[in-house]
Short mmCIF file of C-alpha atoms and ligand atoms in Angstrom, two decimals:
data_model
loop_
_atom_site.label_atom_id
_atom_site.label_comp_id
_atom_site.label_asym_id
_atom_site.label_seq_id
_atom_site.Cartn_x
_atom_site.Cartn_y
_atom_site.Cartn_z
CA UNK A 1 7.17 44.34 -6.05
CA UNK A 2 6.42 42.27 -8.72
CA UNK A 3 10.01 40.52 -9.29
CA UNK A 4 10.54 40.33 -5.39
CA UNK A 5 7.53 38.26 -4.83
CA UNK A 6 9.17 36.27 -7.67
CA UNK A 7 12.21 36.37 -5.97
CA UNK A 8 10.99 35.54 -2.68
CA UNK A 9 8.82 32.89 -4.54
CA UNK A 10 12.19 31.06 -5.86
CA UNK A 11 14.33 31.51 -2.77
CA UNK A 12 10.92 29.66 -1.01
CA UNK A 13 11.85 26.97 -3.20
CA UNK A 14 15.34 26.28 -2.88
CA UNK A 15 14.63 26.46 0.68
CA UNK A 16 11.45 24.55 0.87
CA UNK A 17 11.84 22.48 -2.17
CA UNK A 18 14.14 20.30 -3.58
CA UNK A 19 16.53 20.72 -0.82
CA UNK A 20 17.81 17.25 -1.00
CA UNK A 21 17.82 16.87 -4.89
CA UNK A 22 21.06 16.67 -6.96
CA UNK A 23 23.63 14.63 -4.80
CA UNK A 24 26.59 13.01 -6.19
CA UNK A 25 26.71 9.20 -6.59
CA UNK A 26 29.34 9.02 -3.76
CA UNK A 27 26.90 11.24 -1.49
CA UNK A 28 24.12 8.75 -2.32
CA UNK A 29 26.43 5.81 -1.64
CA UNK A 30 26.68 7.42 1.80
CA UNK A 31 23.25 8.25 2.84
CA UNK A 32 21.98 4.94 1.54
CA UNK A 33 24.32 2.97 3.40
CA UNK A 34 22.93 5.13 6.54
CA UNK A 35 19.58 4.43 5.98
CA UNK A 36 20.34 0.40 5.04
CA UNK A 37 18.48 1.22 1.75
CA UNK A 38 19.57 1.54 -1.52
CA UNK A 39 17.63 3.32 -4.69
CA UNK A 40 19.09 2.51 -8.11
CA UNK A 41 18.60 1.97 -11.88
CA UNK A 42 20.50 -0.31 -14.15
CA UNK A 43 20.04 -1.74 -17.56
CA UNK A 44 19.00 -5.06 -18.37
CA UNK A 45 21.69 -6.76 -21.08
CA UNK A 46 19.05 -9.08 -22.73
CA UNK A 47 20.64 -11.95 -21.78
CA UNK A 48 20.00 -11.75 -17.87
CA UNK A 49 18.64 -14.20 -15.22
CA UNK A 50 15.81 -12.28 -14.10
CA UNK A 51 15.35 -14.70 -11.30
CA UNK A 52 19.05 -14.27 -10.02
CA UNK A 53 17.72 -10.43 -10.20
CA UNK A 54 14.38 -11.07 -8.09
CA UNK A 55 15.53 -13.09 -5.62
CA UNK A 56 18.77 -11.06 -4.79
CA UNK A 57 16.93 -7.17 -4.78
CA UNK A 58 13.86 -5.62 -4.54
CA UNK A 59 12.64 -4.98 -8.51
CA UNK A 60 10.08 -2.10 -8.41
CA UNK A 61 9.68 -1.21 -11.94
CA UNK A 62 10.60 -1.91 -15.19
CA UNK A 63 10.69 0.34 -18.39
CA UNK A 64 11.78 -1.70 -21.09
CA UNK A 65 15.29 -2.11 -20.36
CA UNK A 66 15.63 0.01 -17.55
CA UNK A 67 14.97 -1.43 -13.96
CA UNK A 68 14.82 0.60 -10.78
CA UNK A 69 14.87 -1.35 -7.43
CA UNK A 70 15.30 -1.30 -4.11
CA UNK A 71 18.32 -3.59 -1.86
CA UNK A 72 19.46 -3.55 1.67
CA UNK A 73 23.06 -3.22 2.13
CA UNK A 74 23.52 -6.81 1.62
CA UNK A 75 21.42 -7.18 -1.19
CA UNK A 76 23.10 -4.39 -2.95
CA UNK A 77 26.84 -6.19 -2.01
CA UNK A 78 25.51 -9.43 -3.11
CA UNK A 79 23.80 -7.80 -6.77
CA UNK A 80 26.93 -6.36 -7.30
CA UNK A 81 28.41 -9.58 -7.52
CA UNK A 82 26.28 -9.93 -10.60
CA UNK A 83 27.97 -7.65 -12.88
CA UNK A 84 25.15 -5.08 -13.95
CA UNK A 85 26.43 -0.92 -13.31
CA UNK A 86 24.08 0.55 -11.19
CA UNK A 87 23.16 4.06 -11.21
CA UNK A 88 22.16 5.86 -7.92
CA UNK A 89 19.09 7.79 -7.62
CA UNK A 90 17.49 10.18 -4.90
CA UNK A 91 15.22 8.24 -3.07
CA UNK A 92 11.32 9.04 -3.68
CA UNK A 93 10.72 9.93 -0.36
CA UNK A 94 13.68 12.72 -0.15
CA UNK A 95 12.66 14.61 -3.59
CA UNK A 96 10.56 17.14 -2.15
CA UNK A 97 10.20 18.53 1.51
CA UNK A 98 6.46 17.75 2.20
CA UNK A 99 4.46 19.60 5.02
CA UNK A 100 3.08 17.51 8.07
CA UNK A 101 0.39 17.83 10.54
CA UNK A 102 0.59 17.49 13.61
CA UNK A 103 -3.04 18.26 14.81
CA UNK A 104 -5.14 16.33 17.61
CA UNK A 105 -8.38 17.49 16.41
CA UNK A 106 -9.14 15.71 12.85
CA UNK A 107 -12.18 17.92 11.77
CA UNK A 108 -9.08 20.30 11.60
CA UNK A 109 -7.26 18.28 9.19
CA UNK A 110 -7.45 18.81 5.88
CA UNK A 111 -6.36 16.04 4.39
CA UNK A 112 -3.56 17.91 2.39
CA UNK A 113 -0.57 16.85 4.53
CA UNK A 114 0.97 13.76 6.38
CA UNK A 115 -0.11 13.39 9.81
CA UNK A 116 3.02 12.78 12.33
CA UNK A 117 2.97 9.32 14.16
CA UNK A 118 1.34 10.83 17.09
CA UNK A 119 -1.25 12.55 15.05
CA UNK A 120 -1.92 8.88 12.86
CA UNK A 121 -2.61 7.00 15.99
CA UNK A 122 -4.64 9.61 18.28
CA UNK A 123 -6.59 9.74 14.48
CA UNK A 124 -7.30 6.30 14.17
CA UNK A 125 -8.34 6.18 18.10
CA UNK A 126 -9.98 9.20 18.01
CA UNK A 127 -12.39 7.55 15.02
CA UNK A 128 -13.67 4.91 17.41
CA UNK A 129 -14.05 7.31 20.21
CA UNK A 130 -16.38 9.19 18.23
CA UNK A 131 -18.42 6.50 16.85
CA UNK A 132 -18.23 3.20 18.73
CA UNK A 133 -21.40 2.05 17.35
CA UNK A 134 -19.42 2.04 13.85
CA UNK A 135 -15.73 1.84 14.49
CA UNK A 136 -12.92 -0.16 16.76
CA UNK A 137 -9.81 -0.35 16.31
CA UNK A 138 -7.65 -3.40 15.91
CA UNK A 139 -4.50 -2.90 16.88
CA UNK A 140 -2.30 -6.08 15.62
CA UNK A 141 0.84 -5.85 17.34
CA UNK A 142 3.24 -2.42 19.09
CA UNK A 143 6.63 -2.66 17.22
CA UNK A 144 9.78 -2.12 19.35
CA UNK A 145 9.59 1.49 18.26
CA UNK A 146 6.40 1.74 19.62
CA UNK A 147 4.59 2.14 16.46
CA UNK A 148 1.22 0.16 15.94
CA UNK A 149 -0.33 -1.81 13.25
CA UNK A 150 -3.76 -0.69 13.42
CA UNK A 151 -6.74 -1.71 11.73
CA UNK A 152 -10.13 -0.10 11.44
CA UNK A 153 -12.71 -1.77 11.79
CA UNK A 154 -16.18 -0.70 10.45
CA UNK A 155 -19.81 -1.15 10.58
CA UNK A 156 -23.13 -0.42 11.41
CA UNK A 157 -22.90 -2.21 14.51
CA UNK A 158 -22.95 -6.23 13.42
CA UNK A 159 -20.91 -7.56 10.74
CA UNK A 160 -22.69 -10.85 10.91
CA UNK A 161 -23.43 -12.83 8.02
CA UNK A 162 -21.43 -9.91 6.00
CA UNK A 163 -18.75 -10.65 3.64
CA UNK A 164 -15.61 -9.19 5.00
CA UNK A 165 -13.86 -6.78 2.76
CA UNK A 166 -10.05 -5.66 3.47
CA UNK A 167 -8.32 -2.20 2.45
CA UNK A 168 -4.69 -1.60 3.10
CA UNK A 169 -1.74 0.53 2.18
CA UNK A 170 1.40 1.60 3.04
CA UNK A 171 3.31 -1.97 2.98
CA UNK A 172 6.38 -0.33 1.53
CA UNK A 173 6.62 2.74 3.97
CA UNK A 174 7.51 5.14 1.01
CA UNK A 175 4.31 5.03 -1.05
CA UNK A 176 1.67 7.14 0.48
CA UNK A 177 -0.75 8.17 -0.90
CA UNK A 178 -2.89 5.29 -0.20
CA UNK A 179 -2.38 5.35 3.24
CA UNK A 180 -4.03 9.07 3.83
CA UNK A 181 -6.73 7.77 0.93
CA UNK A 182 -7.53 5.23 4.00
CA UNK A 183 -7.49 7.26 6.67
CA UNK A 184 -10.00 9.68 4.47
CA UNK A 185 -12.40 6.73 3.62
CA UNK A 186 -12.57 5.73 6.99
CA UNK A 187 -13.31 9.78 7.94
CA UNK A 188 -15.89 10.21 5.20
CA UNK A 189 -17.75 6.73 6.00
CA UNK A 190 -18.27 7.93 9.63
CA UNK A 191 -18.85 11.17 8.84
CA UNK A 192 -21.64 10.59 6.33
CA UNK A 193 -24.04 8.46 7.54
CA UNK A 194 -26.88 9.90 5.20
CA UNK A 195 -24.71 9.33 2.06
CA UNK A 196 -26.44 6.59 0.07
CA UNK A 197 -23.05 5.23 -1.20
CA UNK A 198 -22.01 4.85 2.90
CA UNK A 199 -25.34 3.22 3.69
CA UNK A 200 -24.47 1.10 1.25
CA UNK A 201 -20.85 0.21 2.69
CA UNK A 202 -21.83 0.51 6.39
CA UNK A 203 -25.06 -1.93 6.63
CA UNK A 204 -23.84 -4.69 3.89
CA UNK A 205 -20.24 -5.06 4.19
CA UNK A 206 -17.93 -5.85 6.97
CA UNK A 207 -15.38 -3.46 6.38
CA UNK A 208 -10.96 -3.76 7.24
CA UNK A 209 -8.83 -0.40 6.55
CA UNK A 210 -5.58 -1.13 7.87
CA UNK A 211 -4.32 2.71 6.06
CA UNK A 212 -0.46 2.35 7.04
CA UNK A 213 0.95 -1.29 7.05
CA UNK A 214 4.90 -0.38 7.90
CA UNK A 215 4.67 2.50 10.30
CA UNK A 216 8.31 1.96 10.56
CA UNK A 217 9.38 2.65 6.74
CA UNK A 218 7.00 5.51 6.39
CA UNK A 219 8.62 6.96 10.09
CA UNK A 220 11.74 6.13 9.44
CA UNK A 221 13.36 9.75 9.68
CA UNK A 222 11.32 9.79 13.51
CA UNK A 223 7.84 9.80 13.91
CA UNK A 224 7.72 13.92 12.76
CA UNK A 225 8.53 13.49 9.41
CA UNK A 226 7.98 11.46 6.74
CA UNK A 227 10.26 12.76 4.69
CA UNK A 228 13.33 9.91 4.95
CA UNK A 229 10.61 7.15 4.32
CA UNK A 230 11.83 4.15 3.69
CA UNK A 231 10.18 0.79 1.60
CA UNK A 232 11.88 -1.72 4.02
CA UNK A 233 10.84 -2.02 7.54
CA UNK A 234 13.24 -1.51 10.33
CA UNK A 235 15.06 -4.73 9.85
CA UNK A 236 15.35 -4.18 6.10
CA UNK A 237 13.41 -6.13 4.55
CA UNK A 238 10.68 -5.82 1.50
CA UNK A 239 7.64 -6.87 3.07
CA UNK A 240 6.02 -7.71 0.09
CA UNK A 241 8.62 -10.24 -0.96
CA UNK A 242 8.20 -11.67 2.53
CA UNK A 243 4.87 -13.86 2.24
CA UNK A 244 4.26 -17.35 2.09
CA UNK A 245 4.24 -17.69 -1.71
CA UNK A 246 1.62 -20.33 -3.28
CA UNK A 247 4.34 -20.87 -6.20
CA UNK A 248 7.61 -20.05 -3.99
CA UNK A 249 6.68 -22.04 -0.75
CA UNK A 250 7.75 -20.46 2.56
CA UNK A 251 10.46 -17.76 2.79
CA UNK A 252 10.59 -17.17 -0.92
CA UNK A 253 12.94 -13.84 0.29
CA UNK A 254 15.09 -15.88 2.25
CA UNK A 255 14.60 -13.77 5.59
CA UNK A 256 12.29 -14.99 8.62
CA UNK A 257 8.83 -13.76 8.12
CA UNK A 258 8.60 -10.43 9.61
CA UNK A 259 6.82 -9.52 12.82
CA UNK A 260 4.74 -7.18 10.85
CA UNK A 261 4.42 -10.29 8.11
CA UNK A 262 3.47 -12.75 11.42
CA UNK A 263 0.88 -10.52 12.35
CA UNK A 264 -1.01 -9.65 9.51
CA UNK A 265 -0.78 -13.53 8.83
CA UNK A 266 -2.59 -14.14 11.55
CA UNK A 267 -4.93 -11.68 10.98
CA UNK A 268 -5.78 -12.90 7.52
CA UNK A 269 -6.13 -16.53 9.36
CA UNK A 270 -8.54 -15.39 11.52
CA UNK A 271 -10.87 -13.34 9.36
CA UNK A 272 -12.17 -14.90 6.38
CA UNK A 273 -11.64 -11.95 4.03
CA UNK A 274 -13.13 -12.22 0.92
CA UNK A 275 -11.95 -9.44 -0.90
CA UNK A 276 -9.29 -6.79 -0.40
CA UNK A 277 -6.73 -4.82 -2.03
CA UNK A 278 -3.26 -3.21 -1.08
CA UNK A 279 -2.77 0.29 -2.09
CA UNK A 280 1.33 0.90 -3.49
CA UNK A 281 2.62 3.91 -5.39
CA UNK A 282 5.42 4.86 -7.83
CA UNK A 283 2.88 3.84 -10.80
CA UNK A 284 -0.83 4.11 -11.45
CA UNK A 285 -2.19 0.80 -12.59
CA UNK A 286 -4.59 -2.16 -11.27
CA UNK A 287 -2.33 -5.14 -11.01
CA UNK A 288 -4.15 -8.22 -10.71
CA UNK A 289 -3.04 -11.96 -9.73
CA UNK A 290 -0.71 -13.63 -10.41
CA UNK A 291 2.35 -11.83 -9.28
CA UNK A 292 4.86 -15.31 -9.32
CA UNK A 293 3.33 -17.17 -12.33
CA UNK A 294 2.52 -16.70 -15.88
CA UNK A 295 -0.61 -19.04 -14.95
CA UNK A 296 -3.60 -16.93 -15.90
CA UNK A 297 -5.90 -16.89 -12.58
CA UNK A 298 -9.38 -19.19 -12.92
CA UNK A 299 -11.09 -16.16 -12.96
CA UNK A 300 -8.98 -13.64 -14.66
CA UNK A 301 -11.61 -12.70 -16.75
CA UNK A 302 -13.39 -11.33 -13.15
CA UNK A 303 -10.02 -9.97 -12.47
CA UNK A 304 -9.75 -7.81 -15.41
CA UNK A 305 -13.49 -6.94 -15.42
CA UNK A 306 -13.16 -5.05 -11.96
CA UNK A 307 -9.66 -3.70 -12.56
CA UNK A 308 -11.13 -2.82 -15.64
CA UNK A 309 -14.39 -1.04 -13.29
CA UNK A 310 -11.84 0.67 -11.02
CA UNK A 311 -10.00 2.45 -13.71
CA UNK A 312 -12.41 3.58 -16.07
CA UNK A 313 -13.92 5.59 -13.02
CA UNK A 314 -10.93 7.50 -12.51
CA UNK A 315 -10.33 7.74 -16.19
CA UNK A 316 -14.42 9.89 -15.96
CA UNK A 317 -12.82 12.36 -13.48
CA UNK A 318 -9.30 12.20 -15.03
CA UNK A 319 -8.50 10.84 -18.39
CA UNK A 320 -5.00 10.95 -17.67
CA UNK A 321 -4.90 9.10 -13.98
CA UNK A 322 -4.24 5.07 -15.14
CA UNK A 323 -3.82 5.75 -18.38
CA UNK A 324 -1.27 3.10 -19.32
CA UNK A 325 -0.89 -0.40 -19.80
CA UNK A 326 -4.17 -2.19 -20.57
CA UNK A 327 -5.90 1.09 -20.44
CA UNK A 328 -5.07 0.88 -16.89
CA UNK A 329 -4.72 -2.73 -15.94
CA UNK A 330 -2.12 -5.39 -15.79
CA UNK A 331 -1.37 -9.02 -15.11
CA UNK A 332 0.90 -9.41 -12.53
CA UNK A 333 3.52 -11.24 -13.59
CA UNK A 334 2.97 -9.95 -17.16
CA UNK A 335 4.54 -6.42 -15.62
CA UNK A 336 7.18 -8.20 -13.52
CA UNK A 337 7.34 -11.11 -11.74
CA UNK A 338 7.66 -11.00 -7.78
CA UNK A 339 7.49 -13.55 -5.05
CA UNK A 340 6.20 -13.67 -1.37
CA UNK A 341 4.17 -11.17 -2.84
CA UNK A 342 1.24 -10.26 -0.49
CA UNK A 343 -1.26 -10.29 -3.16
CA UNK A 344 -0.29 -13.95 -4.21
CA UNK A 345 -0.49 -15.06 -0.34
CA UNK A 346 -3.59 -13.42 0.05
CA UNK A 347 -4.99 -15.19 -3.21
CA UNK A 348 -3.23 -18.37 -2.85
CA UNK A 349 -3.54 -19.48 0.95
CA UNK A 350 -5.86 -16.78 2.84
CA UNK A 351 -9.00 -17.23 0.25
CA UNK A 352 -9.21 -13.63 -0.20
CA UNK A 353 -9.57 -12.08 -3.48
CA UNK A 354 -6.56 -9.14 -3.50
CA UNK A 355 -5.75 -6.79 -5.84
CA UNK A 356 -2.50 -4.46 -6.03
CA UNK A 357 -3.84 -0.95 -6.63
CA UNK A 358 -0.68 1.14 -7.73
CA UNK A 359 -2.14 4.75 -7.18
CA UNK A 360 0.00 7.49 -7.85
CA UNK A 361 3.47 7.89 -10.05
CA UNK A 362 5.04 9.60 -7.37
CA UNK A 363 5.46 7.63 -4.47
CA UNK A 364 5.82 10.54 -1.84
CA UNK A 365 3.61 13.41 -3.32
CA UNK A 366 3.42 16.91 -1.74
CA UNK A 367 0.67 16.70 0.66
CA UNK A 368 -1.43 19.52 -1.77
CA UNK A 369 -1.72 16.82 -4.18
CA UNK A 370 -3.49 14.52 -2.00
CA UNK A 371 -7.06 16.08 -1.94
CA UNK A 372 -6.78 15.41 -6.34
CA UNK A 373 -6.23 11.83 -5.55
CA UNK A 374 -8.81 11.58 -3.24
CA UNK A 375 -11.26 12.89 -5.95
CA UNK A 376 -9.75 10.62 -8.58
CA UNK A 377 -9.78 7.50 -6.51
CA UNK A 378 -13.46 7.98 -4.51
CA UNK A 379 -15.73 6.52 -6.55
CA UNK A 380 -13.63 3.47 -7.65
CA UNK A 381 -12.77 3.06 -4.14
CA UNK A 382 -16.37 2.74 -3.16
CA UNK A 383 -17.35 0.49 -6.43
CA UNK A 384 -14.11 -1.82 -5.73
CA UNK A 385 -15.69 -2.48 -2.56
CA UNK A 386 -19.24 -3.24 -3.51
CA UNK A 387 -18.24 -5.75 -5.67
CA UNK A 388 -17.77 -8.10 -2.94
CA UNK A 389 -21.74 -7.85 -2.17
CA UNK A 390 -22.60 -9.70 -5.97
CA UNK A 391 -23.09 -12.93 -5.84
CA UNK A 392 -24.03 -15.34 -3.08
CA UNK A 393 -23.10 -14.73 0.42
CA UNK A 394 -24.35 -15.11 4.29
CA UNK A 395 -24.06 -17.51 6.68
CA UNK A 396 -23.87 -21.19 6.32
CA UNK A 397 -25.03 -22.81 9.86
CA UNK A 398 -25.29 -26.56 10.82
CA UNK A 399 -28.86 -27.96 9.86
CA UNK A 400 -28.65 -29.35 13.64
CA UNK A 401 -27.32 -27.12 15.85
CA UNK A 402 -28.10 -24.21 14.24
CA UNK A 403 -24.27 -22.91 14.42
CA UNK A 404 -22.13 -20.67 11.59
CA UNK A 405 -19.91 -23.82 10.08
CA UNK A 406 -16.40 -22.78 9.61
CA UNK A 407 -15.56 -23.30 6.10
CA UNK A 408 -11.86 -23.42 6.25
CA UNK A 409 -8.83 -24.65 7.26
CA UNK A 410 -7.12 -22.00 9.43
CA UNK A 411 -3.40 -24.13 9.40
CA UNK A 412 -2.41 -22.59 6.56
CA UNK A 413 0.73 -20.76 7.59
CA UNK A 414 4.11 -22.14 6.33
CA UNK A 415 6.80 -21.74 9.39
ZN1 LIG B 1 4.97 -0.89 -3.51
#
C-alpha cells in the first residue's frame, strides 16, 4: 500500500506538476514567439553597453555576470543584433501547474490559490458591498478584454485631512504573490475592525490597494488560469519601463504610454499620495529610489531606515525571507539600473514616496505557499504603512476662506 501511495504520489506529479518543465530551446523559441514574450539568460562579456542592453530588453535580474530578462518579439530581434548568445528558459509562470479558485463567496476562500478573473473582480466588489462605510472601489479604466483596473479604496468613512497611502502589485502580470497579499490586507482590514493594528490603519490613514495592476499579463492564458502569465501587457510592453522618467524624460521605452500607464497617471495626478509601494517578485529585497541614477536620494538615509524596518520584521518570523543584499535592502540603481521605472515616476513627478518591494524568489508560487508569505509579510506590511502617519500632516486651508489649498501642480504629465 505503502509504495502505491508513493506511486500514485509521483504519477500526481508528473501529471500535476511540472508538466510544462524541460522543453527544448527550439520548443521555447516557439511558444515564446506565441505568447510575444521571450524569457532568457545570457552572459555579460565585461566590456558591454549596459545602456544599449536596457533600453533594447527588459533586464530583470542580474547575478554577477549572468542576466535574465524579458523582450517582446521585437526586442528580442533587435538584442540579437547585439551579439550576446542567449539561452532560453521556461517562463516563471509555466514551472508549476498552480490550483485556482473560482469561488463567489470569499469567506470561502482560503487564500491558498489564485482567484480566476471572475472570482478577482466579484472579490473586490463584493468587499465594498459588504462594508460601504469602509470600502469603494475605484475602478480606473475596462481594458478591451474587459478586464478592470481596480482600486480599493479604504477607510473609516472620511479620509479628510489623512495622508494618502498607496499599495499596489502585480505591474508585471507574472509576479504574484503581492497581488493576493493585497487582496488579503484589504480582507483582514475589513474583517477586523477590533484589531488595534486596523484601528490604527482605518481611522488615520487614507488607504489605496490597487492588488493586480496588469490584469492582462497575469490572465493572459484566459481569465481561468493564471498559469501562462505574462510580465508584458497585451500590447507587449514592460510597464514598468513605460513611465515618465525624472532622469529619462518622456517615453524612456520608446513605446506610447500605455492605457494602463495613462490611467494610473492620472490617478497619481489626482490623489496626492504620499507614500506607496509596488509589490514585484522573482527576488526578495526592498529596493529603494533611485532606479535611473546613481544620485543617492535627499533622504536615502529615510529610505534605508524603513526598508531597513520592513525587512528586519520578516527576518523575526523568518530569518531566511530577505536575507540578501544589504541584509535585505538595496539601492536601486546600485542592483540595476532601469528607466520609466514606476518607482522613479512616482518619486520624481507624482510627490509620492514609493518603494519597490520584491517579495518572493519565485515569481508564480504554488498557491499553498501563499498563506507563509502572508505571515512573513503582515507585520511589515502594516509598519510600512504607518510610517506615513510620523511627522507633520493635515490640512492646510486658506486663512480667508477657510478652503483645503492645493499644494501642487497637477500638469505634470509628459505627452
Ligand atoms: Zn517585477
Amino acid at each position: 500500500m505503502k509504495s502505491l501511495r508513493y506511486f500514485m504520489l509521483i504519477l500526481a506529479a508528473v501529471v500535476c506538476g511540472n508538466i510544462f518543465a524541460q522543453k527544448s530551446q527550439q520548443e521555447l523559441n516557439q511558444l515564446m514567439q506565441e505568447r510575444n514574450e521571450y524569457y532568457f539568460t545570457f552572459n555579460l562579456s565585461g566590456n558591454d553597453d549596459l545602456n544599449a542592453i536596457a533600453q533594447t530588453i527588459s533586464v530583470d535580474r542580474v547575478d554577477g555576470k549572468v542576466v535574465t530578462a524579458y523582450a517582446n518579439s521585437k526586442e528580442f530581434a533587435d538584442f540579437q543584433q547585439l551579439g550576446y548568445e542567449t539561452t532560453l528558459q521556461t517562463p516563471p509562470s509555466l514551472m508549476e501547474k498552480v490550483a485556482m479558485w473560482d469561488g463567489s463567496n470569499r469567506a470561502e476562500y482560503d487564500w491558498d490559490s489564485y482567484p480566476t478573473y471572475t472570482a478577482y473582480e466579484e472579490m473586490m466588489f463584493q468587499f465594498a458591498t459588504d462594508h460601504p462605510d469602509k470600502c469603494e472601489i475605484i475602478t480606473l479604466g475596462t481594458l478591451p478584454s474587459g478586464r478592470k483596473i481596480m482600486i480599493a479604496h479604504l477607510n473609516n468613512g472620511s479620509g479628510e485631512g489623512k495622508p494618502k497611502f498607496l499599495y499596489t502589485s502585480t505591474i508585471h502580470g507574472d509576479e504574484t504573490t503581492g497581488w493576493i497579499l493585497m487582496l488579503r490586507l484589504i480582507d483582514y482590514l475589513l474583517e477586523n475592525p477590533d484589531e488595534p493594528e486596523v484601528q490604527t490603519v482605518m481611522n488615520n490613514i487614507d488607504l489605496y490597494i490597487g492588488p493586480n495592476t496588469n490584469p492582462d499579463g497575469t490572465y493572459h492564458a484566459g481569465n481561468n488560469n493564471v498559469n501562462g502569465a505574462t510580465r508584458y501587457n497585451a500590447n507587449g510592453v514592460d510597464m514598468n519601463r513605460n513611465y515618465a522618467d525624472p532622469n529619462g524624460g518622456p517615453h524612456p521605452d520608446g513605446n506610447p504610454y500605455q492605457t494602463e500607464t495613462e490611467w494610473f497617471m492620472q490617478f497619481a495626478e489626482e490623489n496626492a499620495f504620499v507614500m506607496g509601494a509596488n509589490y514585484h517578485g522573482g527576488a526578495e529585497v526592498m529596493n529603494y529610489p533611485w532606479d535611473n541614477t546613481y544620485t543617492l536620494h535627499a533622504d536615502d538615509t529615510w529610505y534605508q531606515l524603513i526598508s531597513h524596518e520592513y525587512a528586519d520584521l520578516c527576518h523575526q518570523v523568518n530569518s531566511n525571507y530577505m536575507n540578501g543584499y544589504n541584509n535585505g535592502i538595496t539601492n536601486g540603481a546600485q542592483w540595476y539600473m532601469i528607466g520609466g521605472g514606476r518607482q522613479d515616476y512616482m518619486n520624481g513627478y507624482a510627490q509620492c514616496r514609493e518603494l519597490t518591494i520584491e517579495c518572493s524568489n519565485t515569481k508564480l508560487p504554488n498557491g499553498n505557499q501563499l498563506p507563509n508569505f502572508w505571515n512573513i509579510n503582515k507585520n511589515s506590511i502594516f509598519a510600512f504603512m504607518n510610517q506615513c502617519l510620523y511627522g507633520i500632516h493635515g490640512t492646510v486651508t486658506d486663512a480667508s476662506t477657510g478652503e483645503p489649498i492645493e499644494f501642487r501642480d497637477t500638469t505634470i504629465r509628459f505627452q
